[in-house]
GROMACS .gro file of C-alpha atoms in nm:
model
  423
    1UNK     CA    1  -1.066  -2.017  -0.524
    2UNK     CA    2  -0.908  -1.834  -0.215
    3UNK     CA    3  -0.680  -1.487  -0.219
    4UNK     CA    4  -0.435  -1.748  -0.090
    5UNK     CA    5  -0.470  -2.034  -0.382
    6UNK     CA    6  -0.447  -1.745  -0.624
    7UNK     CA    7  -0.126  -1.610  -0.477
    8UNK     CA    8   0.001  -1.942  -0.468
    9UNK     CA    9  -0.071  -1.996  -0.848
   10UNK     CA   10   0.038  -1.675  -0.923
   11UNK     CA   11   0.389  -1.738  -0.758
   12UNK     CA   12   0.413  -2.062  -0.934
   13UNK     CA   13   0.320  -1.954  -1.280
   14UNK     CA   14   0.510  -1.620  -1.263
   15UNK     CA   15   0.838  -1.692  -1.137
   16UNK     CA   16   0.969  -1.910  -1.315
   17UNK     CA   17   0.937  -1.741  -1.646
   18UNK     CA   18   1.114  -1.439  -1.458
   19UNK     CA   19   1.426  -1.692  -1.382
   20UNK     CA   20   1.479  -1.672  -1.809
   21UNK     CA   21   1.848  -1.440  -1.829
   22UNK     CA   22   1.842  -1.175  -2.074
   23UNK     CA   23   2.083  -1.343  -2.212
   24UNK     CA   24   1.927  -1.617  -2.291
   25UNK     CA   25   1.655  -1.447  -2.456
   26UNK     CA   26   1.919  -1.263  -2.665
   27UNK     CA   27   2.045  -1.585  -2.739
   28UNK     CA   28   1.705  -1.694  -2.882
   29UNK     CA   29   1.626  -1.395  -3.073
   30UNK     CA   30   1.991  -1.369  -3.201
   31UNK     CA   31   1.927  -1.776  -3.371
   32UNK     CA   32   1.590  -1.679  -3.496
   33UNK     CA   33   1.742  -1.346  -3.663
   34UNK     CA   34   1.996  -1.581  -3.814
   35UNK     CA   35   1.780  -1.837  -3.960
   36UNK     CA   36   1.529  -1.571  -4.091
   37UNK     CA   37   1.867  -1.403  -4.283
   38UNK     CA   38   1.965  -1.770  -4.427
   39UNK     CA   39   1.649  -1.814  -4.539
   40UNK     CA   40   1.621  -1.449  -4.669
   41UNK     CA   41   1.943  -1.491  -4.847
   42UNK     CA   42   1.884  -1.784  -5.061
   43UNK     CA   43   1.540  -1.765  -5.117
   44UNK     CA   44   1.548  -1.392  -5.246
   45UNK     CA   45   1.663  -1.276  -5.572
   46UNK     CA   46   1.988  -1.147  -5.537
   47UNK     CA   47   2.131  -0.895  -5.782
   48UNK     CA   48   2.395  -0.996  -6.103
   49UNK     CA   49   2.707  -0.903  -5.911
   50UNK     CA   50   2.663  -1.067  -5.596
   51UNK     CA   51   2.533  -1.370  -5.736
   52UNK     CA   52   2.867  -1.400  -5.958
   53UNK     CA   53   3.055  -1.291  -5.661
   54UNK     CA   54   2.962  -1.611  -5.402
   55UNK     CA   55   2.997  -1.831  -5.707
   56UNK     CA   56   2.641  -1.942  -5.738
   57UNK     CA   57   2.573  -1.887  -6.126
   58UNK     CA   58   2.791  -1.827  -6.371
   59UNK     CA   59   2.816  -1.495  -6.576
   60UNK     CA   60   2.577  -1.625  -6.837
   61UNK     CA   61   2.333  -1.779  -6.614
   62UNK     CA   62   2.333  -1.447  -6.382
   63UNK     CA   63   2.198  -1.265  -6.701
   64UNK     CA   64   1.967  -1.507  -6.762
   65UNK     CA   65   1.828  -1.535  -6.380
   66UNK     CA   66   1.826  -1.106  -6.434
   67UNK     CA   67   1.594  -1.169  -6.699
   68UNK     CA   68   1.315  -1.338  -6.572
   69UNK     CA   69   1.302  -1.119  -6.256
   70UNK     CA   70   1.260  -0.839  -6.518
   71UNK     CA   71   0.953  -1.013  -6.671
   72UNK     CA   72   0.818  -1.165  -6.307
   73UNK     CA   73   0.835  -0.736  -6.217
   74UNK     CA   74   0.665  -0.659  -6.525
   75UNK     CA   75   0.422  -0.930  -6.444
   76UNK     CA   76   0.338  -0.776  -6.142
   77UNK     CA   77   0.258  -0.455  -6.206
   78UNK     CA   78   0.059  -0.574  -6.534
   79UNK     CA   79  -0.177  -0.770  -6.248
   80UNK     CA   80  -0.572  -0.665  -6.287
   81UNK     CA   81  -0.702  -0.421  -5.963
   82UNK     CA   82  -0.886  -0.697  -5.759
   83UNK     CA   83  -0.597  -0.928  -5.725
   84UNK     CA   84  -0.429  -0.582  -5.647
   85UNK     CA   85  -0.679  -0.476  -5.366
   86UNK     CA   86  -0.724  -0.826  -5.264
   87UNK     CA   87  -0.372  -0.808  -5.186
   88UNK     CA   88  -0.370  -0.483  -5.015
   89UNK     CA   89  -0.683  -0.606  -4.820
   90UNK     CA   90  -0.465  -0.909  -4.664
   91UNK     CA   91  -0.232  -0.648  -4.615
   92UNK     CA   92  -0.469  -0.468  -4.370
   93UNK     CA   93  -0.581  -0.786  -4.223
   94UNK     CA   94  -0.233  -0.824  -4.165
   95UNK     CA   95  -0.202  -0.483  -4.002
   96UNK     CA   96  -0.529  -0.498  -3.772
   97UNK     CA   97  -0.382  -0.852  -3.691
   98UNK     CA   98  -0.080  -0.635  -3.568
   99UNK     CA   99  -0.259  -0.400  -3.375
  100UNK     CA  100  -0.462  -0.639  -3.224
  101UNK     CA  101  -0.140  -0.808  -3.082
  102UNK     CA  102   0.022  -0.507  -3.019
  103UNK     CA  103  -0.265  -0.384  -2.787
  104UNK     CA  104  -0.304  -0.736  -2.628
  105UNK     CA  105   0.099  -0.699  -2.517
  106UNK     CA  106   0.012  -0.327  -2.383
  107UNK     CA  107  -0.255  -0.474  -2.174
  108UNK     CA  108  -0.007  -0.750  -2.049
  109UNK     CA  109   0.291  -0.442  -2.039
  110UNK     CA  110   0.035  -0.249  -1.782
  111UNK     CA  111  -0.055  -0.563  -1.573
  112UNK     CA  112   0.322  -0.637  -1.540
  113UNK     CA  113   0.412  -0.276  -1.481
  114UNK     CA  114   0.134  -0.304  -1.175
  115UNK     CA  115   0.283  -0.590  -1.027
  116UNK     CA  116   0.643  -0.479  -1.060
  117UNK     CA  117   0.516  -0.132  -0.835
  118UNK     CA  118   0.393  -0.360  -0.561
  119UNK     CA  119   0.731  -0.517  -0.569
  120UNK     CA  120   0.923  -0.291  -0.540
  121UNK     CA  121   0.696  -0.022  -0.344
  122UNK     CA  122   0.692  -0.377  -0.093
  123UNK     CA  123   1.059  -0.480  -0.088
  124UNK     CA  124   1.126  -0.356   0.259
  125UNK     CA  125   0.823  -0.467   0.423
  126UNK     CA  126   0.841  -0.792   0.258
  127UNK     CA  127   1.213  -0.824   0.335
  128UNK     CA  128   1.066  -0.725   0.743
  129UNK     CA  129   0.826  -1.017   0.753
  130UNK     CA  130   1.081  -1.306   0.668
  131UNK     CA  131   1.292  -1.167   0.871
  132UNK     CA  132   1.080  -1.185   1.155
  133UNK     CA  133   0.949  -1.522   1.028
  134UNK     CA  134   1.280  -1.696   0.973
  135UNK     CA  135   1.370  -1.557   1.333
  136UNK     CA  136   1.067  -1.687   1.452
  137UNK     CA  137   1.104  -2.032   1.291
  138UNK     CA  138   1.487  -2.082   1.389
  139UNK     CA  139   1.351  -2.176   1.674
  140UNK     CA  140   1.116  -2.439   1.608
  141UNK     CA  141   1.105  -2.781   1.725
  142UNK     CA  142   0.778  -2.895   1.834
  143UNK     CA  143   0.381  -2.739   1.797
  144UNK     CA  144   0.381  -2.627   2.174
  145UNK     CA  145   0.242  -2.352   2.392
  146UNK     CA  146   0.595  -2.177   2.355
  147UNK     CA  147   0.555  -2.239   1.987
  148UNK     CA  148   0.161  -2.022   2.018
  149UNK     CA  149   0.374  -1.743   2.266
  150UNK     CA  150   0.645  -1.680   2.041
  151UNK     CA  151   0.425  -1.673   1.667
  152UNK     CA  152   0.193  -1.429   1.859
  153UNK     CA  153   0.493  -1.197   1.957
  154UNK     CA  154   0.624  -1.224   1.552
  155UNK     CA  155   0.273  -1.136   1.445
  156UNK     CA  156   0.195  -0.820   1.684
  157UNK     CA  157   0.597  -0.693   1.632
  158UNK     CA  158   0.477  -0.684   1.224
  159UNK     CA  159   0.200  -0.458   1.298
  160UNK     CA  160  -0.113  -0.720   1.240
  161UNK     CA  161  -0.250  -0.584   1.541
  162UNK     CA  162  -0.255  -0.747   1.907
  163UNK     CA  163  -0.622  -0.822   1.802
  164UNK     CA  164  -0.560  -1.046   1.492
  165UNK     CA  165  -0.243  -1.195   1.635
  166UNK     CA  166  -0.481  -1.358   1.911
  167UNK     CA  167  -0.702  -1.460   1.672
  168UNK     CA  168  -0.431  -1.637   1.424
  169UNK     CA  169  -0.295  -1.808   1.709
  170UNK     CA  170  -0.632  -1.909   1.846
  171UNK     CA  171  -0.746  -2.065   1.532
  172UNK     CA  172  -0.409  -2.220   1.406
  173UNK     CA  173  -0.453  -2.381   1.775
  174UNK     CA  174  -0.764  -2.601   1.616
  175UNK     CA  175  -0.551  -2.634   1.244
  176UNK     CA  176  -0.535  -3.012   1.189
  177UNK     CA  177  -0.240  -2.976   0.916
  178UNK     CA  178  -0.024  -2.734   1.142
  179UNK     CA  179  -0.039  -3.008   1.437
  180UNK     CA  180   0.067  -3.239   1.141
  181UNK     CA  181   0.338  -3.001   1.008
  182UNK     CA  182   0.732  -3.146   1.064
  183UNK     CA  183   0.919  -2.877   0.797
  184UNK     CA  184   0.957  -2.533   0.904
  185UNK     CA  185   0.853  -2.449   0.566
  186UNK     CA  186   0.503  -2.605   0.632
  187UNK     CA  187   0.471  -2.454   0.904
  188UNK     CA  188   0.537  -2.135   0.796
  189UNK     CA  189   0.303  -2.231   0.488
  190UNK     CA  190  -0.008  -2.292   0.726
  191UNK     CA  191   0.064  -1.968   0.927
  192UNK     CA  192   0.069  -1.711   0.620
  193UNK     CA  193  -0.241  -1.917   0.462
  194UNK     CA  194  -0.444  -1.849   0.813
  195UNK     CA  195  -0.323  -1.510   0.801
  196UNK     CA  196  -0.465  -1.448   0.422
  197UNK     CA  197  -0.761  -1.667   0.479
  198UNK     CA  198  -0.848  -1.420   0.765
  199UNK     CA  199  -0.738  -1.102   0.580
  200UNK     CA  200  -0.974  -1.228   0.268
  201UNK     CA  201  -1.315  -1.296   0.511
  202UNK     CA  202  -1.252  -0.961   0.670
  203UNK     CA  203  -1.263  -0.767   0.319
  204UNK     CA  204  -1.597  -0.947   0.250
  205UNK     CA  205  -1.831  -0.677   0.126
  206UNK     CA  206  -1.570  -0.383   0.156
  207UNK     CA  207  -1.645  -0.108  -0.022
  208UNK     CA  208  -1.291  -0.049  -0.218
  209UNK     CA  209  -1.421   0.205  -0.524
  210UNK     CA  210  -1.422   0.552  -0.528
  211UNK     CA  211  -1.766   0.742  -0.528
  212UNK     CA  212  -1.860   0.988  -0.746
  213UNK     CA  213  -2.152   1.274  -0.766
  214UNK     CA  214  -2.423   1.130  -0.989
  215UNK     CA  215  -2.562   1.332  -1.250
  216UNK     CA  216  -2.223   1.526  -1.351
  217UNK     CA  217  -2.250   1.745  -1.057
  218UNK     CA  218  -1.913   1.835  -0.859
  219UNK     CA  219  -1.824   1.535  -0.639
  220UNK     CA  220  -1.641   1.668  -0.311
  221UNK     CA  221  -1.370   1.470  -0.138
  222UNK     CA  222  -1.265   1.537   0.188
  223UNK     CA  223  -0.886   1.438   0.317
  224UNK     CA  224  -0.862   1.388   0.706
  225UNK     CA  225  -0.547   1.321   0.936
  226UNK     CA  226  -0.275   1.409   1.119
  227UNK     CA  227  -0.010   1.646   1.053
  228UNK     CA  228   0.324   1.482   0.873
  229UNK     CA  229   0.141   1.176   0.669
  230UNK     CA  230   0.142   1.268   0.369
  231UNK     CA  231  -0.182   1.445   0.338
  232UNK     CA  232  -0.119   1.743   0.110
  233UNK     CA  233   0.136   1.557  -0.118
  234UNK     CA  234  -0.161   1.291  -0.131
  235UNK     CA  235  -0.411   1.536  -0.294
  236UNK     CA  236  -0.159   1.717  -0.500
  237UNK     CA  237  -0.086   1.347  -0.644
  238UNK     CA  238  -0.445   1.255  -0.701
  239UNK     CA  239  -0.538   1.586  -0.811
  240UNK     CA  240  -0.257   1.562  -1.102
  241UNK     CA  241  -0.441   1.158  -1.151
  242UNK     CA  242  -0.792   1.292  -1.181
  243UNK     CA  243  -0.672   1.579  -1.412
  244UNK     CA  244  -0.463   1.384  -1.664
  245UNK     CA  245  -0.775   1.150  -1.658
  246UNK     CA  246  -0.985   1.444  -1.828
  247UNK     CA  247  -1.149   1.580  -1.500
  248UNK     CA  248  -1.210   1.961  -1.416
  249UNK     CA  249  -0.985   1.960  -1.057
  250UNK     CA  250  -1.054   2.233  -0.804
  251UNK     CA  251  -0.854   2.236  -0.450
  252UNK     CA  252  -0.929   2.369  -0.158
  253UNK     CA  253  -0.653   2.477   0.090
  254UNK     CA  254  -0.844   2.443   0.425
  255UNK     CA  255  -0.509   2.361   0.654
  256UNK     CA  256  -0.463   2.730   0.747
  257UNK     CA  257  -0.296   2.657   1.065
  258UNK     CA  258   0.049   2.475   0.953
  259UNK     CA  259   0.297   2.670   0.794
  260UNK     CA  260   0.323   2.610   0.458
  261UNK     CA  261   0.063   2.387   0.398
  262UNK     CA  262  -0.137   2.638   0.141
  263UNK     CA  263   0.229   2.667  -0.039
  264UNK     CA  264   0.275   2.364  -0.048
  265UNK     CA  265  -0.055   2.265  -0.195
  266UNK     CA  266   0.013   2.571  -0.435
  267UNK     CA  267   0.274   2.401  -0.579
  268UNK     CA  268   0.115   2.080  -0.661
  269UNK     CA  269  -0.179   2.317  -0.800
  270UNK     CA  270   0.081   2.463  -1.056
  271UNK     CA  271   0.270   2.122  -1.056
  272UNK     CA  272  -0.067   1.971  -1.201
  273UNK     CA  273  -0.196   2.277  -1.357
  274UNK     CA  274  -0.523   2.266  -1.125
  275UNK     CA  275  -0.624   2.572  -0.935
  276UNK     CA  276  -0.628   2.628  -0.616
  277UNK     CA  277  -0.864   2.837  -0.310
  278UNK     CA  278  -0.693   2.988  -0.048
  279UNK     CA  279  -0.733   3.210   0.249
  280UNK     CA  280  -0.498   3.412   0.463
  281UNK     CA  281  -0.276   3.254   0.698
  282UNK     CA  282  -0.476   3.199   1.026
  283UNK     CA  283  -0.782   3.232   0.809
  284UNK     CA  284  -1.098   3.030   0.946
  285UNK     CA  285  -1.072   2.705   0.731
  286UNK     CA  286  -1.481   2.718   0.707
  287UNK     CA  287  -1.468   2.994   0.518
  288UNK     CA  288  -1.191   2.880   0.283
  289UNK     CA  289  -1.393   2.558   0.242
  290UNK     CA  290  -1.747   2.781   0.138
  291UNK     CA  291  -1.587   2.974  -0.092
  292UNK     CA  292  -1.466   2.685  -0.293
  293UNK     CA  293  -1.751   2.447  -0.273
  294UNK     CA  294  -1.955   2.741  -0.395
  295UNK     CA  295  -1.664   2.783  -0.709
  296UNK     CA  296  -1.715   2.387  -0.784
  297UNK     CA  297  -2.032   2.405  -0.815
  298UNK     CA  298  -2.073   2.750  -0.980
  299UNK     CA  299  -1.837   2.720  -1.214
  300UNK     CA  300  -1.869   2.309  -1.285
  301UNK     CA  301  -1.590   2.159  -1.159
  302UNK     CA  302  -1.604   1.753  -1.150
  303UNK     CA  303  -1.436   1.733  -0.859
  304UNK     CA  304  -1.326   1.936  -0.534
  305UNK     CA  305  -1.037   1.833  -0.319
  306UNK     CA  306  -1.090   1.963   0.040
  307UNK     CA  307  -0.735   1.970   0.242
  308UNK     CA  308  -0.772   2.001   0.647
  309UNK     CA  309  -0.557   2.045   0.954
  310UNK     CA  310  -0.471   1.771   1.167
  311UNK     CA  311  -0.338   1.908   1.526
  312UNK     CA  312  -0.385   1.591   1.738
  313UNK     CA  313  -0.305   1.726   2.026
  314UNK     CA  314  -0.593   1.948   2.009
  315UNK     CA  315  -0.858   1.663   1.955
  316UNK     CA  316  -1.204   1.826   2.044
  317UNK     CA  317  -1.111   2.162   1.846
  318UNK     CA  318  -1.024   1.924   1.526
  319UNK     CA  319  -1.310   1.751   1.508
  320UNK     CA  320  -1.551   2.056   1.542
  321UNK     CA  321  -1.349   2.198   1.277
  322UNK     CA  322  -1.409   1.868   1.051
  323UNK     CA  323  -1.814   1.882   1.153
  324UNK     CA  324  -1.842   2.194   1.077
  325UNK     CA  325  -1.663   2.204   0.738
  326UNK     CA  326  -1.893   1.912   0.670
  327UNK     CA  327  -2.226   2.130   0.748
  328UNK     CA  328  -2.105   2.382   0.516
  329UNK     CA  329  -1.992   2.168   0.280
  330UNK     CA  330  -2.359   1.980   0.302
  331UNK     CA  331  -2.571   2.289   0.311
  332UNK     CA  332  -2.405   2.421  -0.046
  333UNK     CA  333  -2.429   2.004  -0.216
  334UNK     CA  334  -2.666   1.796  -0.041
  335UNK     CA  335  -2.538   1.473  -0.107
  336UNK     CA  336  -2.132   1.584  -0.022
  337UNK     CA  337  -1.888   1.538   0.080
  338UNK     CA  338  -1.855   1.182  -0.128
  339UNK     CA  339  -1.557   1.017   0.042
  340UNK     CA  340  -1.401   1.111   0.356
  341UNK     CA  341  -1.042   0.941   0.297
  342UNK     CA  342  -0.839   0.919   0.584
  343UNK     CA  343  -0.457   0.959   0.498
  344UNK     CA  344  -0.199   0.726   0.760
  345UNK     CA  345   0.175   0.703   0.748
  346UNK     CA  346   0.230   0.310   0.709
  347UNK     CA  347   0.529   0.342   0.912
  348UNK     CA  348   0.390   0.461   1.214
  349UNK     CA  349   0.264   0.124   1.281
  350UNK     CA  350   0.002   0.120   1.568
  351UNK     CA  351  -0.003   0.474   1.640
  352UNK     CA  352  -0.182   0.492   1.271
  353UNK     CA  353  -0.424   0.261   1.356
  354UNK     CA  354  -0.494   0.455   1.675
  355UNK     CA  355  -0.528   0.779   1.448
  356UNK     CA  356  -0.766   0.527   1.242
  357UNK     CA  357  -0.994   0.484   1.512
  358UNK     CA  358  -1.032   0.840   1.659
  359UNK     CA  359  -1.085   0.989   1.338
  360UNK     CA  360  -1.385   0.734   1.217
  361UNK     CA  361  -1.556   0.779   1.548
  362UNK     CA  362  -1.564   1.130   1.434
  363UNK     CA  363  -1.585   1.189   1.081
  364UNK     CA  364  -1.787   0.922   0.937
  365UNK     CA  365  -1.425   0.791   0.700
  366UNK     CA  366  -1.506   0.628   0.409
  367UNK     CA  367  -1.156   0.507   0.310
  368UNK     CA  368  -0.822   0.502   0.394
  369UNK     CA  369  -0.475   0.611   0.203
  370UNK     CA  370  -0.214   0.422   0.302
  371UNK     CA  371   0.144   0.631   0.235
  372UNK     CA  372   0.497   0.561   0.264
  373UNK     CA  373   0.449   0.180   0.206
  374UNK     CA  374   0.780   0.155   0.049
  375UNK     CA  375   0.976   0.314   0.384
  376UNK     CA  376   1.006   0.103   0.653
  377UNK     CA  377   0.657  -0.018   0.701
  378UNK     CA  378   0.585  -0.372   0.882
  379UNK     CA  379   0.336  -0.445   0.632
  380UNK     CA  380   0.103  -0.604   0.869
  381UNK     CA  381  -0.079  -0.271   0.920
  382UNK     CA  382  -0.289  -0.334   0.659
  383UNK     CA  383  -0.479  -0.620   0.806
  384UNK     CA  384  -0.467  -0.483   1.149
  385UNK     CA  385  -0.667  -0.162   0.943
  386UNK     CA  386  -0.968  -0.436   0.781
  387UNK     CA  387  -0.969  -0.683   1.120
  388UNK     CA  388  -1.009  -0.399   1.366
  389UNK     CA  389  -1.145  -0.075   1.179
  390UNK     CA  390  -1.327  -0.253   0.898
  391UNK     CA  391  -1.214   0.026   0.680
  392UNK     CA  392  -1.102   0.008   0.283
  393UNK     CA  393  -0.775   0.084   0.195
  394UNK     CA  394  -0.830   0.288  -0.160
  395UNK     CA  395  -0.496   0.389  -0.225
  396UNK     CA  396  -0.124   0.272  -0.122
  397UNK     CA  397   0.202   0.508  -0.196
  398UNK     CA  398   0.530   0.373  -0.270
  399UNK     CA  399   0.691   0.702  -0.288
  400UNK     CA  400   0.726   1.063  -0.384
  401UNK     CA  401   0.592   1.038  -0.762
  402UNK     CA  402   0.239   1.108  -0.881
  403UNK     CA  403   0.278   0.819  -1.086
  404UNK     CA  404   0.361   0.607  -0.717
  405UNK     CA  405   0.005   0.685  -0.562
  406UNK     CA  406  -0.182   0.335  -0.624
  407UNK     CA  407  -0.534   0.202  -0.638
  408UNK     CA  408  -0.524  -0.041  -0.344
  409UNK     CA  409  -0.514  -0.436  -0.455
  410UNK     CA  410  -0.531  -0.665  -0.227
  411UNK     CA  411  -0.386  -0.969  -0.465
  412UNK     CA  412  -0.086  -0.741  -0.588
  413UNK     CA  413  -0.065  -0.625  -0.151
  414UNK     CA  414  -0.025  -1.022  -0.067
  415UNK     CA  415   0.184  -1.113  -0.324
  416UNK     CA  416   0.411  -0.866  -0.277
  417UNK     CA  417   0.416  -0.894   0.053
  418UNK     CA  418   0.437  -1.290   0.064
  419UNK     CA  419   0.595  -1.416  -0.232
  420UNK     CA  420   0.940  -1.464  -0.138
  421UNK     CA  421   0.790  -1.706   0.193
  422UNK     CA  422   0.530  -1.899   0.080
  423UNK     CA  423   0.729  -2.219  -0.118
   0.00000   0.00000   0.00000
């Protein structure tokens, strides 16, 4: 089964149990609370008084009925130990029964919390693309060249790339059930489908996970990119992840250049309680970088965050920088650095993609963060990222929380990016 057929399922199995009201469901419960107190009230035994009082026994018969519950208590407690711990061992069948169920909903209460944070993290974008698409199919009448122009325009003005909108176009060209399409809503149907269809072959083999050192020796990640994308705030947020997970975090404040960028990583430090290495202002970010590879690996540490600079408009210096840190980096743990994760604004569109591509000729990136998702991002960068880069997206951010840095799913990315379009 395709991303696409999943989606699909997903959107028709999911949304219509989200069209129940609360107050329906308050209805529900508030009947089956009622019918559970009827039954509780005339099947229990009530006390002398009250039974006199709603006129179900008289006085006599009330004494009476207080009898035998007397005797039935006495009864009770007069019952031999195994009947006693048989019943207190259905009582803890009962329990682990419980627990069971109560750990199955937290399991569903996580996988719903997950989708909710694409949904909202993806409300803009997704609000973007049928915009665009409605525009674009308010003006359709027949499956003509125009027709090919105009979806290739839509496609390249949501960020897909100018590369993947060709390649839609050209294939949809040869799709048997667009030329057979009359609804706008088919139409639009076939177009998204093409568009995951090509998304999904792209991603074959993609490398999404994180790597780790083997061996429990101090794995060494290495954040690249431009200045404003989120870089620092990036690593303060996964360094606060990794360290509520259990890990040992050590950072490493390498951006000496921008002002504030070793303050500001500072913060997150104390923010996350994880320390931090840092050098003078101006210092040479090598040296920065030695001295805390060799405190990771002296002193243990699981993992080593390495921040950098990123002046792109001093290219050649940048990158001898980056190969540099890299040798020394290299020459103190063979086997580092283990990811090279390349952080890009989702908003700036194609200019991030062109930041994508100079920076993997260069520093051999082995992922990609993907921040601000929940601004006023197209979306389509994200496939214009796998068609023309062939790079993983790890992790997404929907905003300025810790908690809003996300492992990268590409089911929860098309849902949330589709759902309210595909019928």
């Amino acid at each position: 089964m395709g991303l696409f057929d999943i989606f699909r399922k997903k959107k028709n199995n999911v949304e219509p149990e989200s069209t129940t009201t609360s107050e329906s469901l308050s209805e529900l419960q508030s009947e089956s609370l009622s019918q559970s107190n009827s039954e509780t009230t005339t099947s229990s035994a009530l006390t002398q008084p009250v039974m006199e009082q709603v006129g179900l026994v008289d006085e006599h018969e009330a004494d009476e009925w207080s009898k035998a519950l007397d005797k039935k208590s006495e009864a009770i407690h007069d019952l031999p130990e195994s009947e006693s711990e048989s019943e207190s061992e259905s009582e803890s069948e009962s329990e682990s029964e419980s627990e069971s169920e109560s750990e199955s909903e937290s399991e569903i209460e996580v996988e719903r919390n997950e989708q909710q944070v694409y949904d909202e993290g993806l409300k803009k974008s997704r609000t973007g693309f049928a915009e665009r698409f409605n525009r674009f199919l308010a003006n359709f009448r027949t499956v003509d060249e125009d027709f090919f122009e105009d979806l290739e325009e839509t496609l390249v003005g949501a960020d897909v790339g100018f590369d993947m909108a060709i390649k839609i176009s050209d294939e949809l060209r040869e799709e048997v059930k667009l030329a057979n399409a009359k609804r706008k809503e088919d139409v639009r149907d076939v177009i998204i489908k093409k568009m995951v269809d090509l998304y999904e072959a792209d991603g074959v083999n993609e490398d999404t996970q994180m790597h780790f050192a083997p061996n429990g020796s101090t794995t060494v990640i290495l954040f690249v990119g431009v200045n404003g994308v989120g870089k620092t705030t990036t690593i303060g947020k996964l360094a606060s992840k990794y360290q509520q997970a259990g890990k040992s975090v050590l950072l490493a404040a390498a951006d000496t250049f921008r002002a504030g960028a070793t303050k500001q990583l500072q913060e997150w430090g104390e923010r996350a309680n994880v320390p931090v290495v840092a050098g003078k202002e101006k210092a040479d970010p090598a040296s920065v970088v030695f001295e805390a590879v060799a405190k990771a690996r002296d002193e243990h540490y699981d993992i080593l965050f390495v921040d950098t600079a990123g002046r792109l408009q001093n290219n050649v210096n940048l990158m001898q920088e980056l190969e540099k840190m890299k040798r020394i980096i290299q020459r103190e743990i063979p086997d580092a650095p283990h990811e090279v994760l390349l952080v890009l604004d989702a908003t700036t569109g194609q200019n991030a993609l062109q930041q994508a591509k100079l920076f993997k000729d260069s520093s051999d990136v082995t992922g990609i963060v993907l921040t601000k998702m929940d601004g006023t991002a197209k979306g389509g960068i994200v496939f214009a990222i796998r068609n023309e880069m062939h790079l993983p997206v790890k992790w997404i951010g929907f905003g300025e929380k810790a908690s809003d840095l996300r492992e990268f799913k590409p089911d929860e990315f098309v849902y949330g990016l589709f759902k309210e379009l595909v019928s």
